[in-house]
Short mmCIF file of C-alpha atoms in Angstrom, two decimals:
data_model
loop_
_atom_site.label_atom_id
_atom_site.label_comp_id
_atom_site.label_asym_id
_atom_site.label_seq_id
_atom_site.Cartn_x
_atom_site.Cartn_y
_atom_site.Cartn_z
CA MET A 1 -40.31 -0.04 -55.31
CA GLU A 2 -43.55 -0.41 -57.27
CA ASP A 3 -43.87 -1.89 -60.72
CA PHE A 4 -45.26 -0.03 -63.70
CA ASN A 5 -48.61 -1.65 -64.45
CA SER A 6 -50.44 0.76 -66.72
CA TRP A 7 -50.42 4.28 -68.12
CA ARG A 8 -52.76 5.23 -65.28
CA ASP A 9 -49.77 4.95 -62.95
CA LEU A 10 -48.30 8.02 -64.66
CA LEU A 11 -51.16 10.07 -63.24
CA ASN A 12 -50.90 8.57 -59.77
CA PRO A 13 -48.70 10.63 -57.38
CA GLU A 14 -48.26 7.69 -55.02
CA PHE A 15 -46.63 5.71 -57.82
CA TYR A 16 -43.82 8.28 -58.19
CA ILE A 17 -43.38 8.63 -54.44
CA LYS A 18 -42.95 4.90 -53.91
CA MET A 19 -40.97 4.34 -57.10
CA GLY A 20 -38.42 7.14 -56.82
CA GLY A 21 -39.05 9.04 -53.60
CA PHE A 22 -37.50 12.43 -52.90
CA TRP A 23 -35.32 12.78 -55.99
CA LEU A 24 -38.00 11.72 -58.47
CA ILE A 25 -40.43 14.18 -56.88
CA LEU A 26 -37.90 16.98 -57.38
CA PHE A 27 -37.30 15.96 -60.98
CA ILE A 28 -41.03 15.95 -61.79
CA VAL A 29 -41.48 19.39 -60.22
CA PHE A 30 -38.51 20.68 -62.22
CA ALA A 31 -39.67 19.03 -65.45
CA GLU A 32 -43.13 20.55 -65.31
CA THR A 33 -41.71 24.00 -66.08
CA GLY A 34 -38.03 23.43 -66.86
CA LEU A 35 -38.66 20.96 -69.66
CA PHE A 36 -42.14 22.31 -70.57
CA VAL A 37 -43.32 18.80 -71.42
CA GLY A 38 -44.28 17.84 -67.90
CA PHE A 39 -47.71 19.48 -67.87
CA PHE A 40 -49.35 16.04 -68.09
CA LEU A 41 -47.59 14.86 -64.92
CA PRO A 42 -49.23 15.22 -61.49
CA GLY A 43 -48.28 18.54 -59.92
CA ASP A 44 -50.57 19.80 -57.18
CA SER A 45 -51.71 16.31 -56.23
CA LEU A 46 -48.09 15.11 -56.13
CA LEU A 47 -47.18 17.80 -53.61
CA PHE A 48 -50.23 17.19 -51.44
CA VAL A 49 -49.69 13.42 -51.35
CA SER A 50 -45.96 13.95 -50.79
CA GLY A 51 -46.90 15.94 -47.69
CA ILE A 52 -48.80 12.92 -46.39
CA TYR A 53 -45.69 10.78 -46.88
CA ALA A 54 -43.22 13.54 -45.89
CA VAL A 55 -41.72 11.77 -42.86
CA GLU A 56 -41.26 8.50 -44.75
CA ILE A 57 -39.74 10.27 -47.77
CA ILE A 58 -37.15 12.18 -45.74
CA LYS A 59 -36.35 9.18 -43.54
CA GLU A 60 -35.64 6.96 -46.56
CA THR A 61 -33.53 9.65 -48.24
CA PHE A 62 -31.55 11.31 -45.46
CA GLY A 63 -32.68 9.73 -42.22
CA SER A 64 -35.37 11.26 -40.04
CA THR A 65 -34.64 14.45 -38.11
CA GLY A 66 -36.95 13.22 -35.37
CA SER A 67 -39.38 16.06 -36.02
CA ASP A 68 -42.40 15.90 -38.31
CA PHE A 69 -42.20 19.65 -38.83
CA LEU A 70 -38.51 19.60 -39.83
CA ASP A 71 -38.97 16.59 -42.12
CA THR A 72 -41.88 18.31 -43.85
CA THR A 73 -39.92 21.56 -44.07
CA LEU A 74 -36.96 19.77 -45.70
CA LEU A 75 -39.26 18.22 -48.29
CA ALA A 76 -41.05 21.50 -49.02
CA THR A 77 -37.72 23.35 -49.27
CA GLY A 78 -36.35 20.84 -51.76
CA VAL A 79 -39.51 21.05 -53.86
CA ALA A 80 -39.45 24.86 -53.75
CA ILE A 81 -35.85 24.92 -54.99
CA ALA A 82 -36.67 22.49 -57.82
CA ALA A 83 -39.71 24.59 -58.75
CA VAL A 84 -37.71 27.82 -58.82
CA ILE A 85 -34.92 26.28 -60.91
CA GLY A 86 -37.48 24.82 -63.32
CA ASN A 87 -39.09 28.19 -63.85
CA GLU A 88 -35.71 29.86 -64.37
CA VAL A 89 -34.83 27.33 -67.06
CA GLY A 90 -38.22 27.92 -68.71
CA TYR A 91 -37.69 31.68 -68.55
CA TYR A 92 -34.24 31.58 -70.18
CA PHE A 93 -35.50 29.11 -72.77
CA GLY A 94 -38.20 31.65 -73.61
CA ARG A 95 -35.67 34.48 -73.94
CA LYS A 96 -33.41 32.49 -76.24
CA THR A 97 -35.70 30.38 -78.40
CA GLY A 98 -39.26 31.21 -77.34
CA PRO A 99 -40.34 33.18 -80.43
CA ALA A 100 -39.70 30.10 -82.56
CA LEU A 101 -42.27 28.16 -80.53
CA TYR A 102 -45.07 30.19 -82.12
CA LYS A 103 -44.06 28.75 -85.47
CA ARG A 104 -43.57 25.20 -84.21
CA PRO A 105 -46.24 22.70 -85.34
CA ASP A 106 -48.38 21.00 -82.73
CA SER A 107 -47.38 17.57 -81.48
CA MET A 108 -48.54 15.11 -78.84
CA LEU A 109 -46.51 16.89 -76.14
CA PHE A 110 -46.71 20.44 -77.43
CA LYS A 111 -49.79 22.51 -78.24
CA LYS A 112 -49.46 26.14 -79.29
CA LYS A 113 -52.83 26.95 -77.76
CA TYR A 114 -51.31 26.39 -74.29
CA LEU A 115 -48.64 28.94 -75.11
CA TYR A 116 -51.26 31.41 -76.31
CA GLN A 117 -53.36 30.93 -73.18
CA ALA A 118 -50.32 31.46 -70.97
CA HIS A 119 -49.48 34.61 -72.93
CA ASP A 120 -53.00 36.01 -72.40
CA PHE A 121 -52.85 35.06 -68.72
CA PHE A 122 -49.51 36.83 -68.36
CA GLU A 123 -50.69 39.98 -70.15
CA LYS A 124 -53.85 40.12 -68.04
CA HIS A 125 -52.23 39.65 -64.65
CA GLY A 126 -48.74 41.04 -65.24
CA ALA A 127 -45.93 40.07 -62.89
CA LEU A 128 -48.46 38.58 -60.47
CA ALA A 129 -49.07 35.90 -63.09
CA ILE A 130 -45.77 34.23 -62.16
CA ILE A 131 -47.08 33.66 -58.64
CA MET A 132 -50.67 32.83 -59.60
CA ALA A 133 -49.66 30.44 -62.38
CA ARG A 134 -48.06 28.11 -59.83
CA PHE A 135 -51.52 27.01 -58.78
CA LEU A 136 -52.88 26.43 -62.30
CA PRO A 137 -52.01 23.21 -64.17
CA VAL A 138 -50.74 23.67 -67.76
CA VAL A 139 -50.61 27.46 -67.32
CA ARG A 140 -47.68 27.16 -64.90
CA THR A 141 -45.77 25.13 -67.49
CA PHE A 142 -45.83 27.84 -70.15
CA THR A 143 -46.00 31.09 -68.15
CA PRO A 144 -42.22 31.27 -67.43
CA ILE A 145 -41.53 30.70 -71.13
CA VAL A 146 -43.88 33.55 -72.02
CA ALA A 147 -42.19 35.73 -69.40
CA GLY A 148 -38.91 35.07 -71.18
CA ILE A 149 -40.40 35.73 -74.59
CA VAL A 150 -41.73 39.16 -73.54
CA LYS A 151 -38.38 39.77 -71.80
CA MET A 152 -39.72 40.38 -68.30
CA ASP A 153 -37.05 41.93 -66.06
CA LYS A 154 -34.79 39.14 -64.77
CA LYS A 155 -34.75 40.36 -61.17
CA GLU A 156 -38.50 40.83 -61.05
CA PHE A 157 -39.05 37.37 -62.51
CA LEU A 158 -36.67 35.80 -59.98
CA ARG A 159 -38.45 37.57 -57.11
CA ASP A 160 -41.92 36.46 -58.20
CA ASN A 161 -40.60 33.01 -59.09
CA ILE A 162 -39.23 32.49 -55.57
CA ILE A 163 -42.42 33.76 -53.93
CA GLY A 164 -44.61 31.55 -56.09
CA GLY A 165 -42.40 28.48 -55.71
CA VAL A 166 -42.24 28.77 -51.93
CA LEU A 167 -45.97 29.41 -51.53
CA TRP A 168 -46.94 26.55 -53.84
CA SER A 169 -44.65 23.95 -52.31
CA PHE A 170 -45.10 24.86 -48.64
CA LEU A 171 -48.88 25.33 -48.80
CA LEU A 172 -49.61 22.06 -50.57
CA ILE A 173 -47.04 19.90 -48.78
CA PHE A 174 -47.89 21.19 -45.31
CA ALA A 175 -51.60 20.92 -46.10
CA GLY A 176 -51.15 17.28 -47.01
CA HIS A 177 -49.08 16.49 -43.94
CA TYR A 178 -51.17 18.21 -41.31
CA LEU A 179 -54.57 17.41 -42.78
CA ASP A 180 -53.54 13.76 -42.70
CA LYS A 181 -52.71 14.09 -39.00
CA LEU A 182 -55.90 16.05 -38.31
CA PHE A 183 -58.17 13.51 -39.97
CA MET A 184 -56.42 10.64 -38.20
CA GLU A 185 -56.57 12.22 -34.74
CA GLN A 186 -60.04 13.76 -34.98
CA PHE A 187 -61.93 11.31 -37.16
CA GLY A 188 -59.81 8.17 -37.25
CA ILE A 189 -59.54 8.51 -41.05
CA ASN A 190 -56.27 7.52 -42.70
CA LEU A 191 -55.90 9.70 -45.79
CA LYS A 192 -53.40 7.23 -47.23
CA GLU A 193 -56.32 4.87 -47.69
CA LYS A 194 -58.36 7.56 -49.46
CA LEU A 195 -55.76 8.79 -51.94
CA GLU A 196 -57.85 8.05 -55.02
CA TYR A 197 -60.61 10.34 -53.77
CA ILE A 198 -58.13 13.01 -52.68
CA ILE A 199 -56.42 13.04 -56.07
CA ILE A 200 -59.76 13.35 -57.87
CA VAL A 201 -60.79 16.28 -55.65
CA ILE A 202 -57.47 18.09 -56.11
CA VAL A 203 -57.52 17.59 -59.88
CA LEU A 204 -61.08 18.89 -60.09
CA VAL A 205 -60.37 21.91 -57.90
CA THR A 206 -57.17 22.92 -59.68
CA THR A 207 -58.50 22.32 -63.19
CA LEU A 208 -61.98 23.76 -62.61
CA PRO A 209 -60.96 27.28 -63.75
CA VAL A 210 -59.54 25.80 -66.95
CA ILE A 211 -62.64 23.64 -67.50
CA ILE A 212 -64.95 26.62 -66.99
CA LYS A 213 -62.82 28.68 -69.38
CA PHE A 214 -63.13 26.07 -72.10
CA ALA A 215 -66.80 25.28 -71.49
CA PHE A 216 -68.28 28.73 -70.94
CA GLY A 217 -65.65 31.27 -71.96
CA LYS A 218 -65.74 32.94 -75.32
CA LYS A 219 -63.76 31.27 -78.04
CA GLU A 220 -60.30 32.76 -78.25
CA ASP A 221 -59.01 34.09 -81.52
CA PHE A 222 -55.44 32.87 -81.57
CA SER A 223 -54.87 34.11 -85.10
CA LYS A 224 -53.75 37.42 -83.59
CA TYR A 225 -50.48 35.74 -82.66
CA GLU A 226 -49.69 34.23 -86.03
CA ASN A 227 -47.78 37.23 -87.40
CA LYS A 228 -46.86 38.89 -84.12
CA ASP A 229 -43.20 39.72 -83.58
CA PHE A 230 -42.02 38.53 -80.18
CA GLU A 231 -38.41 39.54 -80.66
#
């Protein structure tokens, strides 16, 4: 188990993997949407790095199956389930108490602008937003809440939630696992020794759309939501 040395550890996926392993990974994935305060935690990078450590994670938790593929599948399945449950909690939270969020003052962990952006994203892309949002930091935290607020059909939400959760978890975890093997076998490069660079690349790639939106997109007029009735 690793010690907590600085706040930078909170942004380091390897810290969570070595500190809490399988169960902490599942909790973080759940918290990112289920508790809607986890948007500052590593998401995409956590899954990718978890894929690199998949065999070790499953071995320490349940004992190895003897197959890299099965170990990685078990990890991805667990993450997918946690992701789906998290989104469902966010959705039902939105249906029950979501409208009040638009009147809630900003705090360190909650910014109304994120909710507004997720609402615009949902309106623009419709049901597909539930799947697409999985791959966008911050947006994926608030999209299920918005889906609940606008009372998206429960069955449709569950369908898109499952598709998005499975795609997100399996793509990133399997990419991490098999790219690690590929680089080791073909180039003799151990990705575990290059995690800092990998995390930076993943963060840049996944947040680039958001950065471009803020830097070059037109300024959003969020006042249109101030008196809107979301009941």
